[in-house]
XYZ file of N, CA, C and O in Angstrom:
856
model
N -14.374 11.560 58.491
C -14.457 10.110 58.731
C -15.921 9.718 58.896
O -16.647 10.311 59.685
N -16.307 8.705 58.117
C -17.700 8.247 58.183
C -17.936 7.489 59.468
O -17.009 7.066 60.158
N -19.239 7.321 59.764
C -19.606 6.584 60.979
C -19.105 5.164 60.922
O -18.667 4.599 61.935
N -19.114 4.542 59.745
C -18.647 3.155 59.595
C -17.166 3.055 59.872
O -16.705 2.154 60.587
N -16.385 3.994 59.317
C -14.939 3.961 59.543
C -14.604 4.257 61.003
O -13.647 3.711 61.558
N -15.392 5.122 61.603
C -15.158 5.438 63.007
C -15.376 4.207 63.881
O -14.597 3.932 64.798
N -16.447 3.444 63.581
C -16.675 2.205 64.331
C -15.526 1.230 64.145
O -15.075 0.573 65.087
N -15.032 1.101 62.898
C -13.907 0.193 62.639
C -12.662 0.621 63.392
O -11.920 -0.211 63.936
N -12.414 1.918 63.457
C -11.235 2.444 64.143
C -11.307 2.136 65.639
O -10.346 1.690 66.254
N -12.515 2.382 66.181
C -12.691 2.104 67.618
C -12.520 0.612 67.920
O -11.958 0.231 68.949
N -13.012 -0.218 67.009
C -12.880 -1.665 67.189
C -11.425 -2.074 67.182
O -10.974 -2.893 68.004
N -10.646 -1.508 66.253
C -9.219 -1.835 66.172
C -8.484 -1.398 67.443
O -7.614 -2.107 67.964
N -8.825 -0.206 67.937
C -8.196 0.278 69.177
C -8.519 -0.641 70.354
O -7.665 -0.976 71.182
N -9.776 -1.063 70.425
C -10.192 -1.961 71.498
C -9.451 -3.285 71.427
O -8.944 -3.791 72.437
N -9.354 -3.853 70.209
C -8.657 -5.128 70.039
C -7.178 -4.986 70.370
O -6.561 -5.901 70.915
N -6.604 -3.829 70.026
C -5.197 -3.589 70.332
C -4.962 -3.579 71.835
O -3.997 -4.157 72.351
N -5.881 -2.927 72.558
C -5.757 -2.881 74.022
C -5.913 -4.273 74.623
O -5.171 -4.679 75.526
N -6.871 -5.037 74.107
C -7.096 -6.397 74.597
C -5.860 -7.246 74.372
O -5.443 -8.016 75.244
N -5.262 -7.122 73.157
C -4.063 -7.916 72.864
C -2.932 -7.565 73.823
O -2.201 -8.432 74.290
N -2.775 -6.283 74.125
C -1.718 -5.864 75.052
C -1.947 -6.434 76.443
O -1.015 -6.864 77.121
N -3.219 -6.416 76.860
C -3.529 -6.972 78.180
C -3.249 -8.471 78.232
O -2.750 -8.997 79.235
N -3.582 -9.174 77.145
C -3.325 -10.619 77.093
C -1.835 -10.894 77.135
O -1.360 -11.776 77.860
N -1.072 -10.115 76.352
C 0.394 -10.285 76.345
C 0.973 -10.038 77.736
O 1.840 -10.773 78.223
N 0.477 -8.980 78.410
C 0.956 -8.666 79.755
C 0.624 -9.784 80.737
O 1.456 -10.179 81.568
N -0.593 -10.309 80.627
C -0.996 -11.396 81.525
C -0.139 -12.632 81.298
O 0.275 -13.308 82.254
N 0.127 -12.965 80.042
C 0.964 -14.125 79.732
C 2.375 -13.917 80.261
O 3.003 -14.840 80.809
N 2.884 -12.691 80.116
C 4.242 -12.405 80.601
C 4.337 -12.586 82.112
O 5.295 -13.172 82.634
N 3.329 -12.074 82.820
C 3.321 -12.226 84.284
C 3.248 -13.696 84.674
O 3.940 -14.161 85.587
N 2.415 -14.457 83.978
C 2.273 -15.886 84.265
C 3.578 -16.617 84.038
O 3.986 -17.462 84.843
N 4.279 -16.279 82.937
C 5.560 -16.924 82.649
C 6.603 -16.577 83.706
O 7.414 -17.423 84.098
N 6.580 -15.334 84.175
C 7.534 -14.929 85.213
C 7.293 -15.708 86.499
O 8.220 -16.157 87.157
N 6.018 -15.883 86.830
C 5.703 -16.633 88.051
C 6.081 -18.097 87.919
O 6.572 -18.714 88.855
N 5.871 -18.659 86.780
C 6.205 -20.071 86.574
C 7.704 -20.285 86.600
O 8.190 -21.335 87.019
N 8.437 -19.274 86.150
C 9.891 -19.419 86.108
C 10.567 -19.085 87.408
O 11.755 -19.338 87.579
N 9.832 -18.482 88.340
C 10.432 -18.116 89.626
C 10.680 -19.347 90.473
O 10.157 -20.429 90.213
N 11.518 -19.171 91.522
C 11.825 -20.282 92.438
C 10.550 -20.717 93.144
O 9.701 -19.898 93.486
N 10.366 -22.010 93.373
C 9.154 -22.490 94.036
C 9.056 -21.933 95.446
O 10.054 -21.685 96.100
N 7.862 -21.745 95.906
C 7.643 -21.221 97.256
C 8.130 -22.223 98.296
O 8.204 -23.416 98.047
N 8.478 -21.685 99.439
C 8.937 -22.532 100.541
C 7.816 -23.482 100.947
O 6.687 -23.063 101.170
N 8.093 -24.784 101.032
C 7.035 -25.748 101.393
C 6.422 -25.410 102.743
O 7.081 -24.905 103.644
N 5.183 -25.695 102.880
C 4.472 -25.440 104.125
C 4.588 -26.664 105.024
O 4.042 -27.719 104.731
N 5.338 -26.494 106.136
C 5.557 -27.615 107.060
C 4.689 -27.467 108.302
O 4.941 -28.143 109.309
N 3.702 -26.602 108.256
C 2.952 -26.305 109.462
C 2.227 -27.522 110.029
O 2.145 -27.690 111.248
N 1.706 -28.383 109.163
C 1.001 -29.569 109.668
C 1.952 -30.467 110.451
O 1.627 -30.933 111.550
N 3.152 -30.685 109.914
C 4.143 -31.513 110.613
C 4.596 -30.838 111.903
O 4.810 -31.497 112.925
N 4.774 -29.510 111.835
C 5.216 -28.779 113.018
C 4.164 -28.855 114.128
O 4.496 -28.977 115.303
N 2.877 -28.795 113.742
C 1.810 -28.919 114.742
C 1.837 -30.298 115.398
O 1.563 -30.433 116.596
N 2.187 -31.331 114.639
C 2.304 -32.679 115.218
C 3.406 -32.711 116.278
O 3.252 -33.333 117.339
N 4.513 -32.035 115.984
C 5.619 -31.978 116.947
C 5.179 -31.241 118.204
O 5.468 -31.664 119.331
N 4.457 -30.138 118.024
C 4.005 -29.354 119.177
C 3.017 -30.134 120.044
O 2.953 -29.931 121.263
N 2.251 -31.021 119.429
C 1.343 -31.860 120.223
C 2.147 -32.793 121.132
O 1.753 -33.068 122.271
N 3.270 -33.279 120.629
C 4.143 -34.114 121.456
C 4.741 -33.287 122.598
O 4.957 -33.787 123.700
N 4.969 -32.003 122.326
C 5.553 -31.132 123.348
C 4.610 -30.983 124.536
O 5.050 -30.960 125.686
N 3.310 -30.881 124.283
C 2.346 -30.717 125.365
C 2.447 -31.847 126.373
O 2.398 -31.633 127.585
N 2.619 -33.065 125.863
C 2.748 -34.215 126.773
C 4.094 -34.201 127.482
O 4.200 -34.610 128.641
N 5.119 -33.687 126.805
C 6.469 -33.716 127.368
C 6.662 -32.692 128.481
O 7.452 -32.917 129.403
N 5.979 -31.554 128.399
C 6.168 -30.503 129.400
C 5.120 -30.546 130.505
O 5.130 -29.706 131.411
N 4.239 -31.512 130.458
C 3.240 -31.655 131.513
C 3.927 -31.925 132.849
O 4.968 -32.574 132.905
N 3.358 -31.421 133.956
C 3.958 -31.690 135.276
C 4.078 -33.173 135.583
O 4.912 -33.576 136.398
N 3.246 -33.980 134.946
C 3.274 -35.427 135.187
C 3.930 -36.179 134.023
O 3.716 -37.382 133.866
N 4.717 -35.467 133.222
C 5.348 -36.086 132.050
C 6.312 -37.193 132.467
O 7.061 -37.060 133.440
N 6.290 -38.283 131.738
C 7.192 -39.399 131.981
C 8.446 -39.223 131.118
O 8.419 -38.502 130.114
N 9.546 -39.871 131.489
C 10.737 -39.825 130.632
C 10.436 -40.306 129.209
O 11.008 -39.801 128.245
N 9.515 -41.265 129.097
C 9.155 -41.783 127.772
C 8.503 -40.690 126.923
O 8.810 -40.550 125.730
N 7.624 -39.891 127.539
C 6.962 -38.807 126.800
C 7.964 -37.755 126.366
O 7.898 -37.239 125.238
N 8.914 -37.444 127.236
C 9.940 -36.464 126.872
C 10.820 -36.987 125.745
O 11.230 -36.237 124.852
N 11.100 -38.293 125.786
C 11.928 -38.877 124.734
C 11.205 -38.869 123.393
O 11.815 -38.618 122.346
N 9.903 -39.148 123.413
C 9.114 -39.129 122.176
C 9.150 -37.733 121.555
O 9.326 -37.566 120.342
N 9.004 -36.707 122.392
C 9.044 -35.326 121.900
C 10.417 -35.009 121.320
O 10.526 -34.423 120.226
N 11.464 -35.379 122.031
C 12.824 -35.106 121.545
C 13.079 -35.811 120.223
O 13.681 -35.239 119.301
N 12.617 -37.049 120.099
C 12.807 -37.808 118.858
C 12.029 -37.180 117.703
O 12.526 -37.094 116.573
N 10.788 -36.744 117.999
C 9.967 -36.110 116.956
C 10.601 -34.810 116.491
O 10.641 -34.513 115.283
N 11.119 -34.050 117.431
C 11.761 -32.786 117.092
C 13.044 -33.017 116.296
O 13.324 -32.328 115.308
N 13.822 -34.011 116.713
C 15.056 -34.349 116.003
C 14.769 -34.763 114.565
O 15.445 -34.331 113.631
N 13.742 -35.593 114.382
C 13.376 -36.045 113.039
C 12.920 -34.864 112.177
O 13.256 -34.785 110.985
N 12.164 -33.938 112.783
C 11.684 -32.775 112.030
C 12.860 -31.904 111.590
O 12.897 -31.428 110.447
N 13.822 -31.692 112.477
C 14.982 -30.858 112.146
C 15.811 -31.493 111.035
O 16.296 -30.806 110.129
N 15.962 -32.811 111.094
C 16.717 -33.490 110.031
C 16.003 -33.367 108.691
O 16.648 -33.204 107.650
N 14.682 -33.439 108.709
C 13.908 -33.375 107.471
C 13.803 -31.950 106.945
O 13.804 -31.725 105.733
N 13.719 -30.985 107.881
C 13.536 -29.588 107.483
C 14.599 -28.722 108.175
O 14.278 -27.950 109.091
N 15.847 -28.844 107.788
C 16.919 -28.099 108.464
C 16.790 -26.581 108.348
O 17.417 -25.850 109.104
N 15.980 -26.105 107.410
C 15.804 -24.671 107.259
C 14.786 -24.065 108.200
O 14.592 -22.845 108.214
N 14.124 -24.877 109.008
C 13.107 -24.387 109.946
C 13.831 -23.848 111.190
O 14.197 -24.601 112.092
N 14.037 -22.541 111.238
C 14.865 -21.932 112.277
C 14.284 -22.137 113.677
O 15.032 -22.366 114.633
N 12.962 -22.065 113.819
C 12.353 -22.236 115.138
C 12.584 -23.646 115.656
O 12.903 -23.839 116.838
N 12.453 -24.635 114.792
C 12.679 -26.024 115.202
C 14.123 -26.225 115.635
O 14.395 -26.892 116.638
N 15.060 -25.649 114.888
C 16.476 -25.781 115.251
C 16.743 -25.152 116.611
O 17.479 -25.700 117.439
N 16.136 -23.996 116.850
C 16.329 -23.300 118.120
C 15.792 -24.121 119.292
O 16.463 -24.269 120.324
N 14.598 -24.663 119.133
C 13.987 -25.459 120.205
C 14.783 -26.731 120.448
O 15.033 -27.119 121.598
N 15.206 -27.382 119.369
C 15.962 -28.628 119.511
C 17.303 -28.378 120.200
O 17.735 -29.170 121.046
N 17.938 -27.272 119.869
C 19.205 -26.944 120.516
C 19.011 -26.727 122.012
O 19.831 -27.174 122.823
N 17.912 -26.070 122.394
C 17.631 -25.852 123.810
C 17.442 -27.183 124.535
O 17.950 -27.382 125.637
N 16.740 -28.119 123.911
C 16.541 -29.442 124.511
C 17.880 -30.159 124.656
O 18.159 -30.800 125.679
N 18.727 -30.064 123.646
C 20.045 -30.699 123.721
C 20.849 -30.158 124.899
O 21.481 -30.924 125.646
N 20.845 -28.844 125.077
C 21.615 -28.236 126.161
C 21.070 -28.649 127.528
O 21.840 -28.945 128.449
N 19.761 -28.690 127.653
C 19.156 -29.108 128.932
C 19.473 -30.567 129.230
O 19.759 -30.927 130.376
N 19.424 -31.403 128.203
C 19.712 -32.825 128.389
C 21.175 -33.030 128.760
O 21.500 -33.841 129.636
N 22.065 -32.299 128.103
C 23.495 -32.421 128.404
C 23.778 -32.016 129.845
O 24.558 -32.677 130.547
N 23.132 -30.950 130.300
C 23.312 -30.510 131.685
C 22.788 -31.557 132.664
O 23.407 -31.817 133.709
N 21.648 -32.151 132.331
C 21.072 -33.176 133.192
C 21.989 -34.394 133.287
O 22.218 -34.939 134.364
N 22.532 -34.820 132.148
C 23.450 -35.955 132.143
C 24.687 -35.664 132.990
O 25.155 -36.523 133.748
N 25.197 -34.459 132.878
C 26.374 -34.079 133.658
C 26.071 -34.112 135.147
O 26.901 -34.538 135.957
N 24.860 -33.706 135.533
C 24.487 -33.706 136.956
C 24.396 -35.117 137.516
O 24.498 -35.321 138.723
N 24.203 -36.109 136.644
C 24.147 -37.509 137.065
C 25.509 -38.197 136.987
O 25.614 -39.400 137.242
N 26.548 -37.452 136.614
C 27.870 -38.031 136.492
C 28.144 -38.668 135.135
O 29.196 -39.276 134.946
N 27.232 -38.513 134.191
C 27.418 -39.096 132.855
C 28.119 -38.060 131.961
O 27.569 -37.537 131.001
N 29.371 -37.784 132.311
C 30.105 -36.701 131.661
C 30.429 -36.991 130.195
O 30.367 -36.089 129.355
N 30.763 -38.227 129.882
C 31.078 -38.561 128.496
C 29.872 -38.329 127.591
O 30.005 -37.803 126.481
N 28.694 -38.722 128.071
C 27.482 -38.520 127.272
C 27.180 -37.037 127.089
O 26.789 -36.598 126.003
N 27.339 -36.267 128.152
C 27.065 -34.835 128.045
C 28.069 -34.155 127.125
O 27.721 -33.247 126.369
N 29.310 -34.610 127.150
C 30.344 -34.047 126.269
C 29.974 -34.261 124.809
O 30.125 -33.367 123.967
N 29.467 -35.442 124.492
C 29.076 -35.720 123.105
C 27.958 -34.772 122.640
O 27.979 -34.284 121.502
N 27.012 -34.501 123.521
C 25.912 -33.614 123.134
C 26.399 -32.175 122.991
O 26.043 -31.482 122.035
N 27.227 -31.721 123.934
C 27.751 -30.357 123.830
C 28.548 -30.180 122.532
O 28.452 -29.142 121.865
N 29.314 -31.188 122.189
C 30.095 -31.096 120.949
C 29.195 -31.088 119.714
O 29.492 -30.407 118.723
N 28.094 -31.824 119.773
C 27.138 -31.825 118.656
C 26.518 -30.436 118.484
O 26.349 -29.959 117.354
N 26.191 -29.790 119.608
C 25.641 -28.432 119.536
C 26.659 -27.478 118.933
O 26.342 -26.656 118.062
N 27.911 -27.593 119.370
C 28.954 -26.692 118.885
C 29.291 -26.930 117.420
O 29.748 -26.019 116.728
N 29.065 -28.143 116.943
C 29.284 -28.404 115.522
C 28.341 -27.552 114.679
O 28.730 -27.017 113.629
N 27.101 -27.409 115.132
C 26.110 -26.614 114.400
C 26.137 -25.138 114.773
O 25.695 -24.293 113.991
N 26.627 -24.853 115.970
C 26.642 -23.466 116.452
C 27.934 -23.219 117.225
O 27.949 -23.214 118.459
N 29.053 -23.012 116.514
C 30.369 -22.905 117.165
C 30.483 -21.772 118.186
O 31.357 -21.823 119.042
N 29.614 -20.788 118.112
C 29.711 -19.646 119.019
C 28.782 -19.765 120.225
O 28.631 -18.813 120.982
N 28.173 -20.911 120.421
C 27.236 -21.081 121.530
C 28.007 -21.119 122.852
O 28.669 -22.110 123.171
N 27.894 -20.047 123.614
C 28.666 -19.936 124.850
C 28.182 -20.905 125.925
O 28.986 -21.416 126.713
N 26.903 -21.165 125.981
C 26.386 -22.105 126.982
C 26.953 -23.499 126.753
O 27.339 -24.194 127.697
N 27.024 -23.910 125.489
C 27.599 -25.219 125.166
C 29.087 -25.246 125.486
O 29.609 -26.259 125.981
N 29.779 -24.158 125.234
C 31.214 -24.088 125.550
C 31.463 -24.231 127.048
O 32.345 -24.962 127.476
N 30.661 -23.516 127.823
C 30.829 -23.596 129.285
C 30.491 -24.990 129.795
O 31.206 -25.542 130.638
N 29.386 -25.551 129.293
C 28.997 -26.887 129.728
C 30.037 -27.924 129.370
O 30.330 -28.838 130.163
N 30.605 -27.792 128.172
C 31.652 -28.727 127.749
C 32.867 -28.628 128.649
O 33.443 -29.649 129.061
N 33.254 -27.401 128.989
C 34.418 -27.211 129.859
C 34.192 -27.843 131.230
O 35.090 -28.493 131.789
N 32.988 -27.674 131.790
C 32.676 -28.251 133.103
C 32.705 -29.772 133.035
O 33.292 -30.438 133.896
N 32.072 -30.335 132.012
C 32.033 -31.798 131.881
C 33.436 -32.374 131.696
O 33.768 -33.410 132.278
N 34.241 -31.705 130.895
C 35.620 -32.163 130.690
C 36.393 -32.122 132.014
O 37.176 -33.019 132.323
N 36.154 -31.070 132.787
C 36.850 -30.921 134.062
C 36.435 -31.985 135.062
O 37.207 -32.364 135.947
N 35.200 -32.486 134.929
C 34.686 -33.482 135.880
C 35.141 -34.903 135.554
O 34.948 -35.804 136.375
N 35.706 -35.114 134.393
C 36.113 -36.475 134.019
C 37.160 -37.044 134.975
O 37.201 -38.254 135.213
N 37.993 -36.189 135.512
C 39.026 -36.628 136.459
C 39.297 -35.485 137.426
O 39.284 -34.312 137.028
N 39.526 -35.823 138.701
C 39.731 -34.791 139.715
C 41.222 -34.563 139.936
O 42.042 -35.464 139.797
N 41.536 -33.341 140.289
C 42.932 -32.982 140.552
C 43.252 -33.152 142.031
O 42.357 -33.197 142.890
N 44.555 -33.210 142.325
C 45.012 -33.294 143.713
C 44.561 -32.063 144.488
O 44.159 -32.157 145.660
N 44.597 -30.911 143.831
C 44.220 -29.667 144.483
C 42.762 -29.701 144.929
O 42.420 -29.251 146.033
N 41.893 -30.243 144.094
C 40.479 -30.329 144.476
C 40.274 -31.299 145.630
O 39.460 -31.061 146.527
N 41.005 -32.387 145.623
C 40.883 -33.360 146.709
C 41.305 -32.763 148.049
O 40.777 -33.137 149.099
N 42.246 -31.827 147.996
C 42.671 -31.173 149.232
C 41.550 -30.329 149.841
O 41.597 -29.984 151.023
N 40.541 -30.021 149.023
C 39.429 -29.231 149.529
C 38.398 -30.046 150.286
O 37.479 -29.478 150.902
N 38.525 -31.363 150.270
C 37.577 -32.223 151.001
C 37.854 -32.135 152.499
O 38.992 -32.263 152.946
N 36.804 -31.932 153.272
C 36.952 -31.801 154.724
C 36.009 -32.764 155.447
O 34.940 -33.108 154.931
N 36.424 -33.192 156.613
C 35.587 -34.044 157.454
C 34.274 -33.319 157.769
O 34.265 -32.136 158.094
N 33.167 -34.045 157.657
C 31.871 -33.467 157.975
C 31.134 -32.899 156.770
O 29.969 -32.495 156.896
N 31.799 -32.845 155.619
C 31.111 -32.351 154.417
C 29.947 -33.273 154.049
O 29.998 -34.489 154.273
N 28.919 -32.694 153.465
C 27.779 -33.483 152.996
C 28.043 -33.992 151.583
O 28.987 -33.558 150.914
N 27.169 -34.877 151.120
C 27.285 -35.348 149.742
C 27.128 -34.196 148.758
O 27.801 -34.144 147.723
N 26.240 -33.273 149.085
C 26.022 -32.117 148.223
C 27.284 -31.273 148.122
O 27.643 -30.791 147.035
N 27.978 -31.098 149.261
C 29.227 -30.327 149.264
C 30.270 -30.985 148.370
O 30.961 -30.317 147.588
N 30.388 -32.300 148.489
C 31.383 -33.030 147.695
C 31.025 -32.989 146.211
O 31.899 -32.792 145.350
N 29.752 -33.159 145.913
C 29.329 -33.114 144.514
C 29.588 -31.747 143.904
O 29.937 -31.628 142.731
N 29.420 -30.698 144.705
C 29.684 -29.345 144.202
C 31.168 -29.156 143.893
O 31.531 -28.489 142.923
N 32.019 -29.780 144.714
C 33.463 -29.622 144.539
C 34.029 -30.547 143.470
O 34.816 -30.126 142.612
N 33.613 -31.807 143.484
C 34.198 -32.808 142.590
C 33.264 -33.259 141.478
O 33.714 -33.916 140.533
N 31.966 -32.950 141.617
C 30.992 -33.503 140.684
C 30.488 -34.840 141.203
O 31.071 -35.436 142.118
N 29.395 -35.311 140.633
C 28.868 -36.620 141.028
C 29.775 -37.718 140.467
O 30.324 -37.583 139.375
N 29.920 -38.829 141.179
C 30.696 -39.942 140.621
C 30.014 -40.510 139.379
O 28.797 -40.374 139.198
N 30.783 -41.145 138.543
C 30.228 -41.824 137.372
C 29.268 -42.906 137.863
O 29.547 -43.574 138.869
N 28.118 -43.094 137.197
C 27.190 -44.156 137.623
C 27.908 -45.506 137.775
O 28.654 -45.927 136.902
N 27.667 -46.166 138.917
C 28.321 -47.439 139.188
C 29.587 -47.301 140.007
O 30.165 -48.311 140.430
N 30.008 -46.051 140.254
C 31.240 -45.816 141.009
C 30.942 -45.433 142.456
O 31.699 -44.723 143.100
N 29.848 -45.921 142.986
C 29.525 -45.718 144.397
C 29.171 -47.071 145.007
O 28.635 -47.953 144.331
N 29.485 -47.208 146.269
C 29.177 -48.443 146.998
C 28.594 -48.063 148.355
O 29.136 -47.195 149.048
N 27.488 -48.696 148.720
C 26.840 -48.415 150.003
C 26.771 -49.686 150.840
O 26.377 -50.744 150.348
N 27.176 -49.562 152.081
C 27.093 -50.678 153.034
C 26.228 -50.263 154.225
O 26.497 -49.246 154.870
N 25.201 -51.044 154.454
C 24.348 -50.802 155.619
C 24.900 -51.583 156.801
O 24.903 -52.815 156.807
N 25.381 -50.860 157.801
C 25.923 -51.499 158.994
C 24.984 -51.251 160.179
O 24.181 -50.320 160.151
N 25.100 -52.058 161.206
C 24.186 -51.891 162.352
C 24.223 -50.496 162.954
O 23.193 -49.968 163.396
N 25.397 -49.899 162.967
C 25.533 -48.604 163.646
C 25.411 -47.409 162.704
O 25.163 -46.282 163.162
N 25.593 -47.649 161.397
C 25.577 -46.505 160.469
C 25.518 -46.999 159.022
O 25.756 -48.180 158.734
N 25.194 -46.071 158.133
C 25.258 -46.345 156.692
C 26.545 -45.745 156.154
O 26.791 -44.538 156.292
N 27.373 -46.589 155.581
C 28.668 -46.144 155.055
C 28.627 -46.214 153.536
O 28.225 -47.227 152.956
N 29.072 -45.126 152.911
C 29.046 -45.053 151.449
C 30.395 -44.558 150.941
O 31.036 -43.700 151.568
N 30.824 -45.104 149.819
C 32.082 -44.677 149.199
C 31.808 -44.156 147.795
O 31.058 -44.777 147.038
N 32.405 -43.003 147.476
C 32.360 -42.449 146.123
C 33.765 -42.530 145.549
O 34.732 -42.084 146.176
N 33.887 -43.077 144.342
C 35.190 -43.226 143.695
C 35.312 -42.303 142.493
O 34.341 -42.072 141.760
N 36.530 -41.789 142.311
C 36.804 -40.865 141.219
C 38.126 -41.218 140.529
O 39.082 -41.643 141.189
N 38.172 -40.996 139.225
C 39.457 -41.020 138.537
C 40.217 -39.750 138.915
O 39.627 -38.698 139.131
N 41.536 -39.864 138.962
C 42.356 -38.678 139.198
C 43.114 -38.331 137.922
O 43.262 -39.162 137.022
N 43.602 -37.105 137.861
C 44.291 -36.652 136.648
C 45.615 -37.379 136.420
O 46.141 -37.338 135.309
N 46.142 -38.033 137.457
C 47.384 -38.796 137.260
C 47.105 -40.266 136.942
O 48.006 -41.099 136.927
N 45.836 -40.590 136.703
C 45.492 -41.945 136.267
C 45.211 -42.927 137.375
O 45.010 -44.116 137.112
N 45.164 -42.476 138.608
C 44.898 -43.387 139.727
C 43.452 -43.234 140.193
O 42.592 -42.764 139.445
N 43.202 -43.623 141.440
C 41.850 -43.641 141.971
C 41.804 -42.892 143.293
O 42.727 -42.984 144.104
N 40.731 -42.142 143.493
C 40.507 -41.464 144.773
C 39.178 -41.947 145.330
O 38.264 -42.314 144.580
N 39.062 -41.952 146.644
C 37.824 -42.405 147.292
C 37.440 -41.432 148.395
O 38.294 -40.962 149.156
N 36.152 -41.128 148.440
C 35.592 -40.293 149.510
C 34.607 -41.167 150.278
O 33.722 -41.797 149.687
N 34.729 -41.219 151.600
C 33.901 -42.096 152.424
C 32.929 -41.271 153.275
O 33.321 -40.286 153.910
N 31.672 -41.701 153.272
C 30.628 -41.017 154.051
C 30.074 -41.969 155.119
O 29.911 -43.160 154.878
N 29.797 -41.416 156.271
C 29.070 -42.147 157.310
C 27.798 -41.350 157.599
O 27.874 -40.188 158.000
N 26.670 -41.995 157.338
C 25.378 -41.326 157.489
C 25.341 -39.986 156.748
O 24.834 -38.972 157.247
N 25.901 -39.968 155.553
C 25.812 -38.793 154.691
C 26.866 -37.735 154.887
O 26.834 -36.703 154.211
N 27.834 -37.955 155.803
C 28.882 -36.970 156.036
C 30.256 -37.593 155.846
O 30.480 -38.764 156.203
N 31.183 -36.823 155.298
C 32.535 -37.319 155.043
C 33.234 -37.620 156.361
O 33.222 -36.812 157.291
N 33.827 -38.833 156.428
C 34.656 -39.154 157.595
C 36.068 -39.554 157.191
O 36.967 -39.627 158.046
N 36.277 -39.767 155.872
C 37.626 -40.111 155.419
C 37.705 -39.931 153.907
O 36.684 -39.933 153.211
N 38.943 -39.769 153.429
C 39.180 -39.666 151.987
C 40.596 -40.133 151.717
O 41.485 -40.003 152.574
N 40.802 -40.714 150.566
C 42.151 -41.145 150.217
C 42.371 -41.006 148.710
O 41.456 -41.134 147.911
N 43.621 -40.727 148.395
C 44.037 -40.598 146.993
C 44.950 -41.760 146.650
O 45.641 -42.304 147.512
N 44.932 -42.153 145.366
C 45.709 -43.293 144.899
C 45.321 -44.541 145.674
O 46.176 -45.343 146.078
N 44.028 -44.687 145.908
C 43.523 -45.831 146.656
C 43.742 -47.122 145.876
O 43.477 -47.188 144.675
N 44.201 -48.107 146.544
C 44.373 -49.424 145.931
C 43.277 -50.389 146.410
O 43.322 -51.585 146.129
N 42.313 -49.835 147.142
C 41.258 -50.685 147.692
C 40.356 -51.209 146.590
O 40.158 -50.557 145.572
N 39.836 -52.413 146.804
C 38.848 -52.925 145.878
C 37.552 -52.142 146.026
O 37.369 -51.409 146.995
N 36.655 -52.304 145.051
C 35.369 -51.598 145.140
C 34.591 -52.198 146.289
O 34.172 -53.348 146.254
N 34.394 -51.437 147.332
C 33.728 -51.920 148.534
C 34.514 -51.459 149.745
O 35.682 -51.126 149.652
N 33.861 -51.423 150.903
C 34.536 -50.951 152.115
C 34.835 -52.109 153.053
O 34.156 -53.115 153.016
């Protein structure tokens, strides 16, 4: 083989290798273009939500700041339902809020939140327990009323029967004492009343026909 033919042969081999590399590069590019798009980056939006969290968890946080954080988190979860961390945090806020509402006697509101959590997470045991407690507090049984004793504190009664529904308490300031009445629905559809004098139970009645007031 002459030197000229040898150069031509080497040139052909080089061009062949280059063509193969180009074909391989094009194939890789086509595979990448045809693949599923990458998961969108929501980090900027998530950082905005976390900034709201800082104000909400501050020791001096106002209810308004906590509500803004909850709303921002809720909006983020609706927009990006695949963000597992956001869903987890939002669920925790829902459970805490439902428990807080129940502690204030707002059982219907807490029930709605517990049910919303269970719709998305049917196996959530905390939501199941909270729902059961709230449902049980909607109306008191005769058996529970029998547990009321003279001298019990408001805390004792709340532990046994739950807090009354907002608006179902009446307080009268008298010269000799402060008298307060807590009213409850009963499971038989009637009304029960617990009466406190200076914060301690002095009387209770079931199926009360009394008007609201002492």
